[in-house]
Amino acid sequence: MKKNAIVFTGGGSAGHVTPNIAIINELSQGEWDIHYIGSIKGIEKELISEMNIPYYGISSGKLRRYMDKENIKDLFRVLKGIIEARKLLKRLKPKLVFSKGGFVSVPVIIAASSLKIPIYIHESDLTPGLANKISQRFADRIFTSFDEAASHFPARKTTAIGSPIRREIFSGEKERGREFIGFTDERPILTVMGGSLGAKKMNETIRESLQELTSIYQIVHLCGKGQKDESLINIKGYRQFEYISNELADILAATDTVVTRGGSNAIFEFLALKLPMLIIPLTKKQSRGDQIQNAESFLKKGFSLTLEEENLTKESLLESLDKLEKRRGQIINNMQASPMSDALTVLIKEINKHRR
């Protein structure tokens, strides 16, 4: 029996890819012929290729909210990407295109719309990124992680469901995690995650505070590609990695407290795992402010504390972590009371409606 084709798209950061991976892992490959369209050199290519999913790179231009001479060049890149995506979609004949956003998704969405292929999009953040602002007019269904985000889209086709969380994130074992890191049960474990690209000021402040932090915690520092400090490899109770993939579930199972950026997918995973978190969001100089809004939402709901990067120092970090530990019990209670739905199950059910 011929399988139904489905095309996923989204890229630019791991946050635009990992939810797609979560969905792909749940779809029956006996019923679905799965393909991925992304950028030619983006992180999505590396992550998807590891899964042996057919991957197609297309031309894409950066989407900017400001005037820049590069906008003209990028307009032509987007037009080229639309032509390339349309050619691919005509050949693949998917029953559905599913997008997680990022600038590479826009040419795919426009091409799919021109071919009358059904389109689903998911918005992770509290307010939509520019790619999903453009894509919403072409989408048949829109899903959001935050209830607050739904108000930014047409009500008739928008549903707030939470974030699609990878099932494997729940499969970790505490003892296996401790063994992998080389830690004991004598002190709690603090995991620091700066995102797939790292976080320079976070990394520097953590390292500046190591003497004080290692008297309280054992520290796992996921610092980003090229961000390891080889002079610190022999410090007891401190392990650093550029990036962790297969062992992440075990490390999180062993983790007691998290210091993290404010990316939606990550903080929803920590919420699901009931891990108290200190969120240090990207500044508005580094982003459109979405992580600040995500952090504010979690703070209001009592899931976390926030420390603005502009205020990040050794002293403020230690003070914030102390405050977090004092509120640990209440934060975990708030997380346990959260009415978060199983977004992954919802999406799989909706996608499967497009089977023959």
Short mmCIF file of C-alpha atoms in Angstrom, two decimals:
data_model
loop_
_atom_site.label_atom_id
_atom_site.label_comp_id
_atom_site.label_asym_id
_atom_site.label_seq_id
_atom_site.Cartn_x
_atom_site.Cartn_y
_atom_site.Cartn_z
CA MET A 1 0.00 0.00 0.00
CA LYS A 2 1.32 3.44 -0.93
CA LYS A 3 2.13 5.56 2.12
CA ASN A 4 0.93 9.09 2.71
CA ALA A 5 3.63 11.73 2.30
CA ILE A 6 4.09 14.51 4.85
CA VAL A 7 6.59 17.36 4.74
CA PHE A 8 8.00 19.06 7.81
CA THR A 9 9.75 22.41 7.74
CA GLY A 10 11.33 24.82 10.21
CA GLY A 11 14.83 25.86 11.12
CA GLY A 12 17.35 28.46 12.12
CA SER A 13 17.75 27.14 15.67
CA ALA A 14 17.28 23.85 17.51
CA GLY A 15 14.07 25.29 18.98
CA HIS A 16 12.48 25.23 15.51
CA VAL A 17 13.52 21.63 14.94
CA THR A 18 13.17 19.60 18.15
CA PRO A 19 9.33 19.80 18.24
CA ASN A 20 9.26 18.52 14.65
CA ILE A 21 11.53 15.67 15.72
CA ALA A 22 9.14 14.87 18.59
CA ILE A 23 6.25 14.59 16.11
CA ILE A 24 8.25 12.62 13.54
CA ASN A 25 9.22 10.06 16.20
CA GLU A 26 5.55 9.47 17.04
CA LEU A 27 4.25 9.10 13.48
CA SER A 28 3.92 5.59 12.12
CA GLN A 29 6.52 5.22 9.38
CA GLY A 30 4.45 2.33 8.09
CA GLU A 31 1.71 4.82 7.22
CA TRP A 32 3.65 8.03 6.58
CA ASP A 33 6.40 8.81 4.08
CA ILE A 34 8.23 11.59 5.99
CA HIS A 35 10.31 14.34 4.37
CA TYR A 36 11.94 17.54 5.65
CA ILE A 37 12.61 20.81 3.84
CA GLY A 38 15.06 23.18 5.51
CA SER A 39 17.91 25.53 4.78
CA ILE A 40 21.02 24.42 2.99
CA LYS A 41 23.40 24.79 5.95
CA GLY A 42 21.14 25.24 9.00
CA ILE A 43 21.24 23.20 12.23
CA GLU A 44 18.08 21.43 11.05
CA LYS A 45 20.08 19.65 8.33
CA GLU A 46 22.42 18.10 10.88
CA LEU A 47 19.63 17.09 13.29
CA ILE A 48 17.31 15.61 10.68
CA SER A 49 20.02 13.82 8.69
CA GLU A 50 20.91 11.89 11.87
CA MET A 51 17.39 10.43 11.77
CA ASN A 52 17.72 9.11 8.20
CA ILE A 53 14.79 11.25 7.11
CA PRO A 54 15.07 12.54 3.51
CA TYR A 55 16.24 16.16 3.75
CA TYR A 56 16.05 18.86 1.09
CA GLY A 57 17.89 22.16 1.42
CA ILE A 58 16.42 25.23 -0.28
CA SER A 59 17.43 28.85 -0.68
CA SER A 60 16.17 31.10 2.11
CA GLY A 61 16.64 34.69 3.16
CA LYS A 62 16.67 36.21 6.62
CA LEU A 63 13.44 37.97 7.56
CA ARG A 64 14.07 41.38 9.10
CA ARG A 65 11.78 43.93 10.71
CA TYR A 66 14.13 46.79 9.84
CA MET A 67 15.48 48.43 6.71
CA ASP A 68 18.68 46.90 5.42
CA LYS A 69 20.28 46.67 1.97
CA GLU A 70 20.48 42.89 2.47
CA ASN A 71 16.67 42.77 2.37
CA ILE A 72 16.73 43.10 -1.42
CA LYS A 73 19.15 40.17 -1.79
CA ASP A 74 17.14 38.11 0.67
CA LEU A 75 13.91 38.81 -1.20
CA PHE A 76 15.42 37.11 -4.25
CA ARG A 77 16.63 34.24 -2.05
CA VAL A 78 13.09 33.76 -0.73
CA LEU A 79 11.65 33.84 -4.27
CA LYS A 80 14.21 31.26 -5.33
CA GLY A 81 13.28 29.17 -2.28
CA ILE A 82 9.59 29.28 -3.23
CA ILE A 83 10.40 27.98 -6.71
CA GLU A 84 12.62 25.22 -5.27
CA ALA A 85 10.04 24.24 -2.62
CA ARG A 86 7.21 24.19 -5.17
CA LYS A 87 9.20 21.87 -7.41
CA LEU A 88 9.87 19.54 -4.47
CA LEU A 89 6.26 19.56 -3.26
CA LYS A 90 4.92 18.79 -6.73
CA ARG A 91 7.16 15.74 -6.79
CA LEU A 92 6.53 14.58 -3.21
CA LYS A 93 2.74 15.24 -3.28
CA PRO A 94 2.35 15.49 0.53
CA LYS A 95 -1.01 15.24 2.24
CA LEU A 96 0.14 17.90 4.72
CA VAL A 97 2.91 20.40 5.37
CA PHE A 98 3.74 20.98 9.05
CA SER A 99 5.80 24.04 9.99
CA LYS A 100 7.54 25.07 13.21
CA GLY A 101 8.56 28.47 11.88
CA GLY A 102 11.91 30.08 11.23
CA PHE A 103 12.72 31.99 8.06
CA VAL A 104 13.23 28.86 5.93
CA SER A 105 9.60 27.83 6.48
CA VAL A 106 8.11 30.82 4.63
CA PRO A 107 9.02 29.72 1.06
CA VAL A 108 7.72 26.22 1.84
CA ILE A 109 4.42 27.54 3.23
CA ILE A 110 3.86 29.85 0.24
CA ALA A 111 4.69 27.06 -2.21
CA ALA A 112 2.36 24.63 -0.43
CA SER A 113 -0.46 27.17 -0.48
CA SER A 114 -0.03 27.70 -4.23
CA LEU A 115 -0.46 23.94 -4.67
CA LYS A 116 -3.48 23.82 -2.31
CA ILE A 117 -1.67 21.48 0.10
CA PRO A 118 -3.08 21.66 3.67
CA ILE A 119 -0.77 23.54 6.07
CA TYR A 120 -0.44 23.31 9.86
CA ILE A 121 1.82 25.62 11.85
CA HIS A 122 2.83 25.65 15.51
CA GLU A 123 3.99 28.78 17.36
CA SER A 124 6.14 28.12 20.41
CA ASP A 125 6.47 31.60 21.85
CA LEU A 126 4.11 33.97 23.63
CA THR A 127 4.00 36.23 20.58
CA PRO A 128 4.50 35.04 16.99
CA GLY A 129 7.77 35.35 15.15
CA LEU A 130 7.83 37.10 11.79
CA ALA A 131 7.82 33.81 9.87
CA ASN A 132 4.59 32.66 11.50
CA LYS A 133 3.07 36.13 11.17
CA ILE A 134 3.52 35.76 7.42
CA SER A 135 2.56 32.09 7.34
CA GLN A 136 -0.67 32.42 9.32
CA ARG A 137 -2.61 33.74 6.33
CA PHE A 138 -1.81 30.55 4.40
CA ALA A 139 -2.30 28.06 7.26
CA ASP A 140 -5.35 25.83 7.64
CA ARG A 141 -4.72 25.19 11.34
CA ILE A 142 -2.58 27.07 13.88
CA PHE A 143 -1.45 25.64 17.21
CA THR A 144 0.25 27.57 20.03
CA SER A 145 2.20 26.65 23.15
CA PHE A 146 0.91 29.56 25.26
CA ASP A 147 -2.74 30.43 25.81
CA GLU A 148 -1.73 34.09 25.46
CA ALA A 149 -0.32 33.47 21.96
CA ALA A 150 -3.66 32.34 20.52
CA SER A 151 -4.98 35.92 20.58
CA HIS A 152 -2.43 36.89 17.90
CA PHE A 153 -3.98 34.53 15.34
CA PRO A 154 -7.45 34.10 13.76
CA ALA A 155 -9.63 32.47 16.43
CA ARG A 156 -11.49 30.23 13.95
CA LYS A 157 -8.37 28.20 13.14
CA THR A 158 -6.21 28.55 16.27
CA THR A 159 -5.91 26.24 19.29
CA ALA A 160 -3.60 26.57 22.32
CA ILE A 161 -2.26 23.11 23.14
CA GLY A 162 1.13 23.56 24.82
CA SER A 163 4.46 22.44 23.40
CA PRO A 164 5.02 19.05 21.72
CA ILE A 165 7.51 17.44 24.08
CA ARG A 166 9.80 14.61 23.05
CA ARG A 167 8.68 11.34 24.67
CA GLU A 168 12.29 10.30 25.19
CA ILE A 169 12.84 13.19 27.58
CA PHE A 170 10.80 11.18 30.13
CA SER A 171 12.86 8.00 29.68
CA GLY A 172 15.91 9.12 31.64
CA GLU A 173 17.33 7.30 34.64
CA LYS A 174 18.88 9.24 37.52
CA GLU A 175 21.59 6.70 38.32
CA ARG A 176 22.58 6.33 34.68
CA GLY A 177 22.81 10.12 34.41
CA ARG A 178 25.04 10.43 37.47
CA GLU A 179 27.25 7.63 36.20
CA PHE A 180 27.64 9.29 32.78
CA ILE A 181 28.60 12.63 34.35
CA GLY A 182 30.71 11.05 37.09
CA PHE A 183 28.78 12.66 39.95
CA THR A 184 27.60 11.26 43.30
CA ASP A 185 24.44 11.80 45.34
CA GLU A 186 26.25 13.94 47.93
CA ARG A 187 25.15 17.26 46.44
CA PRO A 188 22.27 18.32 44.20
CA ILE A 189 22.95 18.69 40.48
CA LEU A 190 22.60 22.05 38.75
CA THR A 191 22.33 21.86 34.96
CA VAL A 192 23.14 24.99 32.95
CA MET A 193 21.78 25.15 29.39
CA GLY A 194 22.57 28.12 27.17
CA GLY A 195 20.89 26.80 24.03
CA SER A 196 22.34 25.11 20.95
CA LEU A 197 24.51 28.15 20.13
CA GLY A 198 25.66 28.79 23.69
CA ALA A 199 25.42 31.95 25.78
CA LYS A 200 28.65 33.89 26.32
CA LYS A 201 27.72 35.97 29.36
CA MET A 202 25.95 33.06 31.06
CA ASN A 203 28.99 30.86 30.50
CA GLU A 204 31.37 33.49 31.85
CA THR A 205 29.28 34.17 34.94
CA ILE A 206 28.86 30.48 35.77
CA ARG A 207 32.61 29.98 35.52
CA GLU A 208 33.33 33.08 37.58
CA SER A 209 31.05 31.66 40.30
CA LEU A 210 32.38 28.10 40.31
CA GLN A 211 34.02 28.27 43.73
CA GLU A 212 30.74 29.23 45.40
CA LEU A 213 28.53 27.06 43.19
CA THR A 214 30.53 23.86 43.64
CA SER A 215 30.25 24.23 47.41
CA ILE A 216 26.47 23.80 46.96
CA TYR A 217 25.96 21.90 43.69
CA GLN A 218 27.54 19.53 41.24
CA ILE A 219 27.35 21.35 37.90
CA VAL A 220 26.63 20.12 34.39
CA HIS A 221 27.38 22.95 31.98
CA LEU A 222 26.06 22.63 28.42
CA CYS A 223 27.91 25.61 27.05
CA GLY A 224 27.48 25.50 23.26
CA LYS A 225 29.68 24.70 20.31
CA GLY A 226 33.23 25.97 20.69
CA GLN A 227 32.51 27.33 24.20
CA LYS A 228 34.32 24.79 26.41
CA ASP A 229 37.06 26.14 28.67
CA GLU A 230 39.82 23.52 28.72
CA SER A 231 41.49 25.18 31.74
CA LEU A 232 38.55 24.07 33.91
CA ILE A 233 38.39 20.37 33.02
CA ASN A 234 39.88 19.22 36.34
CA ILE A 235 37.58 21.13 38.69
CA LYS A 236 35.79 18.70 40.98
CA GLY A 237 32.03 18.77 40.66
CA TYR A 238 32.04 20.59 37.31
CA ARG A 239 31.53 18.96 33.91
CA GLN A 240 31.17 20.87 30.66
CA PHE A 241 29.87 19.72 27.29
CA GLU A 242 29.30 21.59 24.06
CA TYR A 243 26.06 19.75 23.40
CA ILE A 244 24.37 16.60 24.67
CA SER A 245 21.97 14.50 22.63
CA ASN A 246 21.49 10.83 23.52
CA GLU A 247 22.33 11.21 27.22
CA LEU A 248 20.24 14.33 27.84
CA ALA A 249 17.24 12.47 29.29
CA ASP A 250 19.48 10.75 31.84
CA ILE A 251 21.20 14.01 32.76
CA LEU A 252 17.84 15.73 33.29
CA ALA A 253 16.60 12.79 35.37
CA ALA A 254 19.60 13.37 37.65
CA THR A 255 19.14 17.16 37.66
CA ASP A 256 17.63 19.05 40.61
CA THR A 257 17.74 22.64 39.33
CA VAL A 258 18.15 24.26 35.91
CA VAL A 259 19.62 27.54 34.71
CA THR A 260 18.36 28.11 31.19
CA ARG A 261 17.61 30.52 28.39
CA GLY A 262 13.93 31.32 27.81
CA GLY A 263 13.32 29.27 24.68
CA SER A 264 9.78 27.92 24.76
CA ASN A 265 10.55 24.29 23.92
CA ALA A 266 13.20 23.98 26.63
CA ILE A 267 11.18 25.60 29.41
CA PHE A 268 8.09 23.51 28.59
CA GLU A 269 10.24 20.38 28.84
CA PHE A 270 11.52 21.47 32.25
CA LEU A 271 7.94 22.20 33.30
CA ALA A 272 6.90 18.69 32.25
CA LEU A 273 9.82 17.25 34.25
CA LYS A 274 8.93 19.45 37.29
CA LEU A 275 12.41 20.99 37.40
CA PRO A 276 12.66 24.38 39.17
CA MET A 277 14.37 26.80 36.78
CA LEU A 278 16.13 30.13 36.76
CA ILE A 279 15.46 31.66 33.34
CA ILE A 280 18.00 34.10 31.89
CA PRO A 281 16.32 35.20 28.64
CA LEU A 282 18.03 36.63 25.60
CA THR A 283 18.01 40.42 25.68
CA LYS A 284 16.08 42.57 23.20
CA LYS A 285 19.43 43.47 21.66
CA GLN A 286 19.91 39.80 20.78
CA SER A 287 16.32 38.90 19.86
CA ARG A 288 12.81 40.24 19.34
CA GLY A 289 12.12 39.85 23.07
CA ASP A 290 10.22 36.55 22.85
CA GLN A 291 12.30 34.85 25.54
CA ILE A 292 11.65 37.75 27.93
CA GLN A 293 7.90 37.31 27.39
CA ASN A 294 8.14 33.53 27.84
CA ALA A 295 10.02 34.04 31.12
CA GLU A 296 7.46 36.58 32.34
CA SER A 297 4.63 34.13 31.66
CA PHE A 298 6.33 31.31 33.59
CA LEU A 299 7.19 33.70 36.45
CA LYS A 300 3.54 34.81 36.77
CA LYS A 301 2.42 31.19 36.85
CA GLY A 302 4.95 30.39 39.59
CA PHE A 303 7.00 27.92 37.53
CA SER A 304 10.33 29.75 37.64
CA LEU A 305 12.34 32.81 38.57
CA THR A 306 13.83 35.28 36.07
CA LEU A 307 17.18 37.04 35.99
CA GLU A 308 17.64 39.58 33.20
CA GLU A 309 20.97 39.23 31.43
CA GLU A 310 21.63 42.97 31.85
CA ASN A 311 21.56 42.33 35.61
CA LEU A 312 23.55 39.10 35.47
CA THR A 313 26.58 39.15 37.76
CA LYS A 314 28.20 36.63 40.05
CA GLU A 315 26.34 38.16 42.99
CA SER A 316 22.92 38.29 41.29
CA LEU A 317 23.29 34.71 40.03
CA LEU A 318 24.06 33.34 43.50
CA GLU A 319 21.27 35.41 45.06
CA SER A 320 18.72 34.25 42.47
CA LEU A 321 19.67 30.59 42.90
CA ASP A 322 19.38 30.93 46.67
CA LYS A 323 15.91 32.42 46.27
CA LEU A 324 14.96 29.64 43.84
CA GLU A 325 16.00 26.93 46.31
CA LYS A 326 13.97 28.55 49.10
CA ARG A 327 10.89 28.50 46.83
CA ARG A 328 11.56 25.00 45.45
CA GLY A 329 8.62 23.31 47.15
CA GLN A 330 6.08 25.91 46.03
CA ILE A 331 7.43 25.96 42.48
CA ILE A 332 7.14 22.17 42.17
CA ASN A 333 3.60 22.32 43.59
CA ASN A 334 2.68 24.96 40.97
CA MET A 335 4.13 22.79 38.22
CA GLN A 336 2.21 19.74 39.40
CA ALA A 337 -1.02 21.76 39.37
CA SER A 338 -0.44 23.00 35.81
CA PRO A 339 -3.27 22.01 33.42
CA MET A 340 -0.79 21.53 30.56
CA SER A 341 -2.22 19.28 27.87
CA ASP A 342 -0.40 16.56 25.97
CA ALA A 343 0.32 18.65 22.87
CA LEU A 344 2.13 15.83 21.11
CA THR A 345 -0.90 13.52 21.30
CA VAL A 346 -3.16 16.33 20.05
CA LEU A 347 -0.93 17.01 17.03
CA ILE A 348 -0.53 13.34 16.10
CA LYS A 349 -4.32 12.96 16.17
CA GLU A 350 -4.82 16.02 13.95
CA ILE A 351 -2.10 14.98 11.51
CA ASN A 352 -3.51 11.45 11.21
CA LYS A 353 -6.81 12.90 9.98
CA HIS A 354 -5.00 13.47 6.66
CA ARG A 355 -4.35 9.80 6.06
CA ARG A 356 -6.22 8.20 3.19
#
